[in-house]
Short mmCIF file of C-alpha atoms in Angstrom, two decimals:
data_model
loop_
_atom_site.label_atom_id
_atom_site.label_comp_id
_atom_site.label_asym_id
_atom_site.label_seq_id
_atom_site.Cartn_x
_atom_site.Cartn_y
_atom_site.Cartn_z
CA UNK A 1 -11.96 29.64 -14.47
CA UNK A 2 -15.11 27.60 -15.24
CA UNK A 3 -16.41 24.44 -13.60
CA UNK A 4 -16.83 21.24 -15.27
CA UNK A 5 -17.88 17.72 -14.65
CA UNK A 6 -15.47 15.28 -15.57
CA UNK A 7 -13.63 11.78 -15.09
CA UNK A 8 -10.30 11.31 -13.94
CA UNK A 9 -8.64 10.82 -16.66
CA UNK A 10 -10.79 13.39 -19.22
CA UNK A 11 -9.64 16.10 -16.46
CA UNK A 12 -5.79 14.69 -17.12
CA UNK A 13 -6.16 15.30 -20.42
CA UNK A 14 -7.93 18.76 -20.27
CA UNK A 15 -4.68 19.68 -18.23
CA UNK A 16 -2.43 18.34 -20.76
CA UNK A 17 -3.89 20.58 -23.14
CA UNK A 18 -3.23 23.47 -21.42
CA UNK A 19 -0.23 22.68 -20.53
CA UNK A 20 0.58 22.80 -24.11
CA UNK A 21 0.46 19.24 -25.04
CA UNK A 22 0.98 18.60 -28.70
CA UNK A 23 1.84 15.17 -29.42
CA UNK A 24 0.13 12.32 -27.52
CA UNK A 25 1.09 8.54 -28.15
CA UNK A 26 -0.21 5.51 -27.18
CA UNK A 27 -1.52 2.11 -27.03
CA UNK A 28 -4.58 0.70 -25.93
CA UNK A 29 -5.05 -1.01 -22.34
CA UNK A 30 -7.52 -0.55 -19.57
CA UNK A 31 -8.04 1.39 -17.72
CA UNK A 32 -6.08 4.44 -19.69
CA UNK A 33 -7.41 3.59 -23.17
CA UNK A 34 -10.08 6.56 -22.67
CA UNK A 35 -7.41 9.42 -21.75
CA UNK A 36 -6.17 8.51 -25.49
CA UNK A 37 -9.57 8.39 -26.89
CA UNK A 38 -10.43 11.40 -25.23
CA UNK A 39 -7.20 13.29 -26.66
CA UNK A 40 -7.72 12.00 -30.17
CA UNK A 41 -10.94 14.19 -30.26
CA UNK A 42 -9.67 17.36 -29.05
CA UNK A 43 -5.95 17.47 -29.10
CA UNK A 44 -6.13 18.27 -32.89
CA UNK A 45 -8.44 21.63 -32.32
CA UNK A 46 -5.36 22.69 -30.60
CA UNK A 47 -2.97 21.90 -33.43
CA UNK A 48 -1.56 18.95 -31.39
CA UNK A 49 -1.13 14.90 -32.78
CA UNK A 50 -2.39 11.88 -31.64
CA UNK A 51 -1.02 8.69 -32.48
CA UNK A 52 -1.56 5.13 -31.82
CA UNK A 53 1.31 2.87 -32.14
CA UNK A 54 2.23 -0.83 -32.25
CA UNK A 55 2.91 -1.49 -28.62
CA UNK A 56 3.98 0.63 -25.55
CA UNK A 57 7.76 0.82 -26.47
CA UNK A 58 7.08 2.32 -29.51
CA UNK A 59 4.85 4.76 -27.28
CA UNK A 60 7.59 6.05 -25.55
CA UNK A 61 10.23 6.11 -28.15
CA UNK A 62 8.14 8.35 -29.97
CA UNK A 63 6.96 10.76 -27.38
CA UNK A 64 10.92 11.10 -26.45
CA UNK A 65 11.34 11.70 -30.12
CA UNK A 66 8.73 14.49 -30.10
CA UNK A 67 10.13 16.17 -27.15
CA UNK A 68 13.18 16.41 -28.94
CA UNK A 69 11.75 17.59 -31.85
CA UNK A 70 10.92 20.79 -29.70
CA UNK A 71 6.91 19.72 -28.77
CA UNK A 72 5.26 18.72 -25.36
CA UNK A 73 4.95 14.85 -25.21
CA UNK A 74 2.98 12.29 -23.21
CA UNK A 75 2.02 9.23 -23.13
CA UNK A 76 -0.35 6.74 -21.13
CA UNK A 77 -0.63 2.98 -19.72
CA UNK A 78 -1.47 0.73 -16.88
CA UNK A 79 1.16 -1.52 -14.99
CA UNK A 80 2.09 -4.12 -17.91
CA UNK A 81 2.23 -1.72 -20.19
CA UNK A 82 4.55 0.48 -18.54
CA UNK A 83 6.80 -2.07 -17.70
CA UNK A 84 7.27 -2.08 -21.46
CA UNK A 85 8.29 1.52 -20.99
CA UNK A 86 11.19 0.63 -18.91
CA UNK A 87 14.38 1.12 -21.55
CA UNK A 88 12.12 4.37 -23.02
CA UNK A 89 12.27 5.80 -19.25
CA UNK A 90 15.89 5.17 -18.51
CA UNK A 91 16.71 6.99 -22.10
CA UNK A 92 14.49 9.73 -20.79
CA UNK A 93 16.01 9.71 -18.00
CA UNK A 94 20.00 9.62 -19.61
CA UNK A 95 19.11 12.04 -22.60
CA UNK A 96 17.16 14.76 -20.19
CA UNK A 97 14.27 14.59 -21.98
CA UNK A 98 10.86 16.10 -20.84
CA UNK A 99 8.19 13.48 -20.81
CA UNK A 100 4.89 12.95 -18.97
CA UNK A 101 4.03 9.42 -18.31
CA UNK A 102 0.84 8.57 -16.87
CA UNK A 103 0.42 5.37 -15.13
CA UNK A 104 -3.42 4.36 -14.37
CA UNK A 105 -2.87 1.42 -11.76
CA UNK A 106 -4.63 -1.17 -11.95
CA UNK A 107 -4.65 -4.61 -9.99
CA UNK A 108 -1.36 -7.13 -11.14
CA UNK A 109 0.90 -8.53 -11.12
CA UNK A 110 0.71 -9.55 -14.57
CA UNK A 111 -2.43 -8.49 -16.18
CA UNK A 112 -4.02 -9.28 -12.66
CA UNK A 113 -7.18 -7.54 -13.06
CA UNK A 114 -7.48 -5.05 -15.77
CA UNK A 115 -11.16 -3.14 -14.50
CA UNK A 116 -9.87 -3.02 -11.01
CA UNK A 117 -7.65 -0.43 -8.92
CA UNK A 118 -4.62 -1.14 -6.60
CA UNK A 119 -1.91 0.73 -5.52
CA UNK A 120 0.18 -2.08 -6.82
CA UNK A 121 2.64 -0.17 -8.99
CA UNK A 122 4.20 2.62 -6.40
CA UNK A 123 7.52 1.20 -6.22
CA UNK A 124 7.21 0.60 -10.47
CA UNK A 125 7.34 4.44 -10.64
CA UNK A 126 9.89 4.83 -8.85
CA UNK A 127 12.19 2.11 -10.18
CA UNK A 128 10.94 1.02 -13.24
CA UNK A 129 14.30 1.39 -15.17
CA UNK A 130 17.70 0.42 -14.70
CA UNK A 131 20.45 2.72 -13.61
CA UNK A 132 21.00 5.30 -11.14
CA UNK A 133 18.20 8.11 -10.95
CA UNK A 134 15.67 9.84 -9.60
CA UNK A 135 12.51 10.87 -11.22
CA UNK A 136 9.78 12.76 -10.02
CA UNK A 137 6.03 11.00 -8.99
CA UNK A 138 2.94 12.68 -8.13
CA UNK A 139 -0.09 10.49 -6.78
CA UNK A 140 -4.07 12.80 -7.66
CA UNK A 141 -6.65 11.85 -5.40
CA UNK A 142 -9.54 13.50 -6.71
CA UNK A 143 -10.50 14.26 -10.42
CA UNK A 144 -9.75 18.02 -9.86
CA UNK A 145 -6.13 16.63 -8.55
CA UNK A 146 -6.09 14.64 -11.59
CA UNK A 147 -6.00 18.04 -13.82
CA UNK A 148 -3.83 20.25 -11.12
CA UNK A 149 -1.04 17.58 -11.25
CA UNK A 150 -0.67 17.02 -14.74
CA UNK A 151 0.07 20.53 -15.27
CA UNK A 152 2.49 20.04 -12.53
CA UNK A 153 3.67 17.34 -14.01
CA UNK A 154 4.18 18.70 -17.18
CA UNK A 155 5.90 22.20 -15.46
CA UNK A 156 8.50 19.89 -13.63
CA UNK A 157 8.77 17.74 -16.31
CA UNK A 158 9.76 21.36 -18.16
CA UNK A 159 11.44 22.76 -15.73
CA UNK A 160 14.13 19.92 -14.90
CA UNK A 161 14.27 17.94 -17.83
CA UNK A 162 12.87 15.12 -16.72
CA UNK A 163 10.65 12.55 -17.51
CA UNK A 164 7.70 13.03 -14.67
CA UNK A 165 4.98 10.11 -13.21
CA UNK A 166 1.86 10.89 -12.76
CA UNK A 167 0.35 8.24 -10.57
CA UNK A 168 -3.11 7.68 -11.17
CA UNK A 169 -5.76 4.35 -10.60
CA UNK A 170 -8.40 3.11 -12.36
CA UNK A 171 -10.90 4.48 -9.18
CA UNK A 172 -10.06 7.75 -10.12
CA UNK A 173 -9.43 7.47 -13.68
CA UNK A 174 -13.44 6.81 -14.41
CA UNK A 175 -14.87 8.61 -10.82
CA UNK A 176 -16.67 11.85 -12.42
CA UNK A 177 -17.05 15.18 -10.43
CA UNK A 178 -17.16 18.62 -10.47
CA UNK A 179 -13.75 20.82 -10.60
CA UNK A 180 -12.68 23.72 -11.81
CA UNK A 181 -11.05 24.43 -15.39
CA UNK A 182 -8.25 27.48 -15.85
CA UNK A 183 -8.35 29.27 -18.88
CA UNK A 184 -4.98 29.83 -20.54
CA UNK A 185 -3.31 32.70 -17.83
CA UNK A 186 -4.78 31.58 -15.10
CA UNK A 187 -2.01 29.28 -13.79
CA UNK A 188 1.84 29.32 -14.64
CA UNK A 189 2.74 27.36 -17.46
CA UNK A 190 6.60 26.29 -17.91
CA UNK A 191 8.31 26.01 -20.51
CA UNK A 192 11.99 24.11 -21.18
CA UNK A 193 14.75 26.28 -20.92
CA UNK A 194 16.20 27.42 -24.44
CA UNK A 195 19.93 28.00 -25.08
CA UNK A 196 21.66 31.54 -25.35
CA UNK A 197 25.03 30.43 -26.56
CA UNK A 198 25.78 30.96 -30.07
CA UNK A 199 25.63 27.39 -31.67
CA UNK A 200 29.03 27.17 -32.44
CA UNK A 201 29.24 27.80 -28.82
CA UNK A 202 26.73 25.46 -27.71
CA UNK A 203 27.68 22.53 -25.43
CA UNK A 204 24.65 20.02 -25.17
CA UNK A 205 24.55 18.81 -21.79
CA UNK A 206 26.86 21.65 -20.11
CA UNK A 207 24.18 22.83 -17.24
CA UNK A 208 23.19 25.74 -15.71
CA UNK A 209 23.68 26.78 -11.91
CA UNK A 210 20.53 24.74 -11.16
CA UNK A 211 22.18 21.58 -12.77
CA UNK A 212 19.61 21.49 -15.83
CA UNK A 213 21.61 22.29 -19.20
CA UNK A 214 19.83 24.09 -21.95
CA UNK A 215 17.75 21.79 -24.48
CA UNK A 216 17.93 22.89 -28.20
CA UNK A 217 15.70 20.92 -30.94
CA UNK A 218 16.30 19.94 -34.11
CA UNK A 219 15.70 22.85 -36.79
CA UNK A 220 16.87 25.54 -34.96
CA UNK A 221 20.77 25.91 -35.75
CA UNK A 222 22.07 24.24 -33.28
CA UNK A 223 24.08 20.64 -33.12
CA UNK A 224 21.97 18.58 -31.42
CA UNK A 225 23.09 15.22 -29.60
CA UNK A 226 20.90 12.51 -28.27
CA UNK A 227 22.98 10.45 -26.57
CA UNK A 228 22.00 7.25 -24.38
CA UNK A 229 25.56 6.59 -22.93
CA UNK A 230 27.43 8.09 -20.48
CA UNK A 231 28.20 11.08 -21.95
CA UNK A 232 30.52 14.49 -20.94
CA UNK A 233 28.98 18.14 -21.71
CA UNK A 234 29.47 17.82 -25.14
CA UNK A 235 27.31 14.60 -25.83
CA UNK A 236 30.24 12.08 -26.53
CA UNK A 237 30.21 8.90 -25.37
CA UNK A 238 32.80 8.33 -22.50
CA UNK A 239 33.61 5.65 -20.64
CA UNK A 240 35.85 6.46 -17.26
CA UNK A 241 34.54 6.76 -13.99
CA UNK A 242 34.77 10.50 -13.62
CA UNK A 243 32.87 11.32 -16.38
CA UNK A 244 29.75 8.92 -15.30
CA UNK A 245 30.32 10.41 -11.49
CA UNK A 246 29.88 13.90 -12.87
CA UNK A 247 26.94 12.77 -14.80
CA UNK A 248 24.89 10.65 -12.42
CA UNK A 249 25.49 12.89 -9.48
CA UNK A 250 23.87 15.44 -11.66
CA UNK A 251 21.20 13.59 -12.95
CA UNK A 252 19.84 12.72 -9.13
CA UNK A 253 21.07 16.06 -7.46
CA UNK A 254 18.95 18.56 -10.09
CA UNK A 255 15.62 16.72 -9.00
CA UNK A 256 16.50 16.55 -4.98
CA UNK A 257 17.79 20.61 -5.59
CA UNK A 258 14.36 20.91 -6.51
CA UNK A 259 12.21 19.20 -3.98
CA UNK A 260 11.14 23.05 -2.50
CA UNK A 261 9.36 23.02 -5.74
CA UNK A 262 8.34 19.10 -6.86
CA UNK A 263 7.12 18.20 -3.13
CA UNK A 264 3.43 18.50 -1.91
CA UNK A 265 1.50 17.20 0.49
CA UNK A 266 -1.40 18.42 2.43
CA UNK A 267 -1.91 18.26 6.44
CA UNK A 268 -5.23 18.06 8.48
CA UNK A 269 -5.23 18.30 11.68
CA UNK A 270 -1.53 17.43 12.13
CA UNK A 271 -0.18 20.25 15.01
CA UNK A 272 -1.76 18.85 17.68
CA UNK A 273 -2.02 14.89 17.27
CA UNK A 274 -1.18 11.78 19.27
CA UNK A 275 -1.58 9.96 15.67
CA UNK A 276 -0.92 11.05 11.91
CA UNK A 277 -2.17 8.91 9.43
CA UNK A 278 -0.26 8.92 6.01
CA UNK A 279 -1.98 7.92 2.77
CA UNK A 280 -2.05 8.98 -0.86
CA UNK A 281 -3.73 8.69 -3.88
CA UNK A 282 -7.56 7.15 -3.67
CA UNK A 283 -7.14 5.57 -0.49
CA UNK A 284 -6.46 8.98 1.01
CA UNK A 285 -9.89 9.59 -0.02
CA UNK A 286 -11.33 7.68 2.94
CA UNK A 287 -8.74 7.78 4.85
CA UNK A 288 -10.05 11.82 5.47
CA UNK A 289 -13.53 11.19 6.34
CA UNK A 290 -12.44 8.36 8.87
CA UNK A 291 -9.72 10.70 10.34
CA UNK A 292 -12.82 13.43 10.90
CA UNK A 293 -15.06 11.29 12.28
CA UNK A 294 -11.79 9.98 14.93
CA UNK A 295 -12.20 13.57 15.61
CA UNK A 296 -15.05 14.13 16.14
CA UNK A 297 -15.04 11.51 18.97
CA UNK A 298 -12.23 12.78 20.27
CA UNK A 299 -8.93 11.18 19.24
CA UNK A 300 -5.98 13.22 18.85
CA UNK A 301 -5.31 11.65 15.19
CA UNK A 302 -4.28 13.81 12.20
CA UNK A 303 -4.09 12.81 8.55
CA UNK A 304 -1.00 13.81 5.97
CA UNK A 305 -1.64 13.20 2.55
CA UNK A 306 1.63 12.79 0.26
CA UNK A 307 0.68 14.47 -3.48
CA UNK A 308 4.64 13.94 -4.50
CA UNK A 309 5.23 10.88 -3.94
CA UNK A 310 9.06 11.00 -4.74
CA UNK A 311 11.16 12.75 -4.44
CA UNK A 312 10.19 13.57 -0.41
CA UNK A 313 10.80 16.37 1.39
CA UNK A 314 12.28 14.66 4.45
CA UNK A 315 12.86 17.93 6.46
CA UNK A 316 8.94 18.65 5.93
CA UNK A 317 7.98 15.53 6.83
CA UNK A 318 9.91 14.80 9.48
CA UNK A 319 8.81 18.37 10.97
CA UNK A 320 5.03 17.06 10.44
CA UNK A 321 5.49 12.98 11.80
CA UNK A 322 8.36 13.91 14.39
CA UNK A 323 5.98 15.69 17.17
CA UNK A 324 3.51 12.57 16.87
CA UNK A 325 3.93 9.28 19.38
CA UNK A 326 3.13 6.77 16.44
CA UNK A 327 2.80 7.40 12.62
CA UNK A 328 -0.17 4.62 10.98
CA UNK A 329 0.37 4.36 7.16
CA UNK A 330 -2.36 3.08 5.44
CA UNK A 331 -2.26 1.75 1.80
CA UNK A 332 -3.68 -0.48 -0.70
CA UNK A 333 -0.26 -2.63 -1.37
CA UNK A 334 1.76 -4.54 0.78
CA UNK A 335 3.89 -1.87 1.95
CA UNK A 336 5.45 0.85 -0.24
CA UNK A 337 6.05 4.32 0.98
CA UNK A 338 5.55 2.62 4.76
CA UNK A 339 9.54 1.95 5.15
CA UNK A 340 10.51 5.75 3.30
CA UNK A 341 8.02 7.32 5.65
CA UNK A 342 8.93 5.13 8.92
CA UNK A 343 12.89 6.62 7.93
CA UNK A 344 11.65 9.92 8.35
CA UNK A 345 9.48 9.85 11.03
CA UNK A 346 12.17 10.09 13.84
CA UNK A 347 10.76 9.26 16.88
CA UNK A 348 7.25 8.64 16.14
CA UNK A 349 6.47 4.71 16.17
CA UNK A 350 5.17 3.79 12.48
CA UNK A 351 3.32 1.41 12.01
CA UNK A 352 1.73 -0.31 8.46
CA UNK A 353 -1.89 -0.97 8.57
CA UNK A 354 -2.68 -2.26 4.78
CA UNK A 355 -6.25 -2.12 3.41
CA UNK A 356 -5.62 -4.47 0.24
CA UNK A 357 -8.72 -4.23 -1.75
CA UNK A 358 -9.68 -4.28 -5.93
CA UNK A 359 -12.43 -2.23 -5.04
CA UNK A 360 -12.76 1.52 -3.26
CA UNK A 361 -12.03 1.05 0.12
CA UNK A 362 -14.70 1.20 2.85
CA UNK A 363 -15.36 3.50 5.61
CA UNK A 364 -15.54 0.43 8.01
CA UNK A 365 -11.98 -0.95 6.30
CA UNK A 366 -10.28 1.99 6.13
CA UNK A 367 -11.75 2.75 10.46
CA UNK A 368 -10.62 -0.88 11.69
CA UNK A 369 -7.29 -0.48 9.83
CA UNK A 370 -6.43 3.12 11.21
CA UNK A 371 -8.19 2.57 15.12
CA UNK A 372 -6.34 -0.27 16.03
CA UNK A 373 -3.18 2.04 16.59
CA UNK A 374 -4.73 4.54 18.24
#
């Protein structure tokens, strides 16, 4: 392990790396135009590709196609650009393919304000694409959370055949500080599950006991089917209701199975609270100090900040909000994990304080919007 000093989104792509990353593709937009620059320097010292395409649906298409071609794919945008990911998701998403997608928010809608940060596009992660799933979505608030969660990202992504969001902003894409680099061994890489059947055996979507089937790529024997529509175990197109029961029950139930190991979230001073404060991503980031300094004059207030932003662990979050009298959730949209976490909270009285701001929030901000509830 060595310490480095580096930007959000250099960090991301450092962790890519080790997490085996070997085909990158891409198309230019702010703020997330760097992570690709970046990667087309030093992704081919590690035998990896980097390739800019014609638009972001071509971007995704082709990472997809990599993945299935047996490599590690990713890919990275802002907001309008990865609503042009949306049909490349949802065949993700259908075909079980591992894929990272980074999404650097910035402020919209539309191309709103490209230099500037929001937490605009929380609910775009989570429902970007059409049909019936469930994909994980992990929120960094620091550069050194930047290169922890994309080799989470990639090791879920891995692990579940999924496509994985990593949920970044254009504060912390180009914020520079000091964290600390593994070297390869130093943290647990994944890699996708490979099948043992004998091909003539081989059923392509047929999954294990944890609900993920084994993924073979072209070149190695085996008949390989990538198939968008509903589909049964052996990859053929089917059309009656049990078939696409079977299939998206599975599809949701593998990631929520999994939620011991997709969910994270971090607690400070939670035990003995009046008030827990809920945030993510950069706003968490003064949300903390503000929380302290509440201490520090006294107030019972705790902060909880969600790193997984979907899927939640309800029972560990209701365990953390339920023993508080109100629950203040503080972010920079109009409301987005609020109603999820007010759900959970049991008891607790949530409330939704916004601080809606293109720039970092403020101490002061971030103070008036948490001590009004207290």
């Amino acid at each position: 392990m060595r310490r480095e000093f580096l930007s959000g989104n250099r960090a991301i792509a450092e962790a890519a790396i080790l997490s085996g990353l070997k085909f990158y593709a891409g198309y230019p937009i702010t703020p997330a135009s760097d992570l690709m620059e970046y990667l087309a320097e030093k992704l081919p010292r590690y035998g990896g590709i980097v390739v800019q395409f014609e638009d972001e649906i071509a971007s995704i298409n082709a990472a997809i196609g990599a993945s299935w071609a047996g490599v590690k794919a990713m890919t990275a945008t802002s907001g309008p650009g990865f609503s042009l990911m949306a049909e490349g998701v949802s065949l993700a998403v259908a075909t079980e393919t591992p894929v990272v997608v980074v999404d650097i928010m910035r402020a919209g809608p539309s191309t709103g304000i490209p230099t500037k940060a929001t937490q605009s596009d929380v609910y775009q992660a989570r429902w970007l694409a059409h049909g019936d799933y469930t994909i994980p979505v992990f929120a960094p608030w620091s550069v050194q959370d930047c290169y922890d969660m994309t080799i989470k990202s990639f090791n879920v992504a891995e692990k579940f055949r999924t496509p994985v969001v990593l949920l970044s902003d254009a504060n912390i894409a180009h914020m520079w500080e000091t964290l600390y680099v593994k070297e390869p061994g130093e943290v647990e890489i994944i890699e996708r599950k490979k099948p043992s059947a004998p091909p003539d055996d081989y059923r392509p979507y047929k999954p294990d006991e944890d609900l993920v089937p084994p993924m073979a790529v072209f070149g190695e024997g085996y008949k390989v089917i990538v198939e968008s529509l509903v589909h049964d175990e052996l990859g053929y197109y089917r059309q009656d209701s049990e078939t696409y029961r079977e299939m998206v029950t599975r599809l949701n139930e593998k990631i929520r199975r999994g939620v011991g190991y997709i969910y994270e979230q971090e607690e400070y001073w939670v035990e003995d609270s009046d008030v827990v404060v809920v945030a993510y991503g950069s706003t968490a980031r003064m949300v903390y100090p503000v929380v302290k300094a509440l201490r520090q004059r006294g107030a019972r207030v705790g902060f909880l900040r969600l790193k997984t932003l979907w899927p939640l662990n309800e029972e560990w979050l209701w365990k953390s909000l339920s023993r508080a009298g109100k629950v203040v959730v503080v972010e920079n949209n109009t409301g987005r994990l609020y109603l999820d976490v007010a759900r959970i909270a049991g008891s607790a009285r949530t409330f939704f304080s916004p601080v809606i701001t293109v720039d970092p929030p403020k101490f002061n901000e971030v103070m008036e919007a948490v001590a009004r509830w207290l």
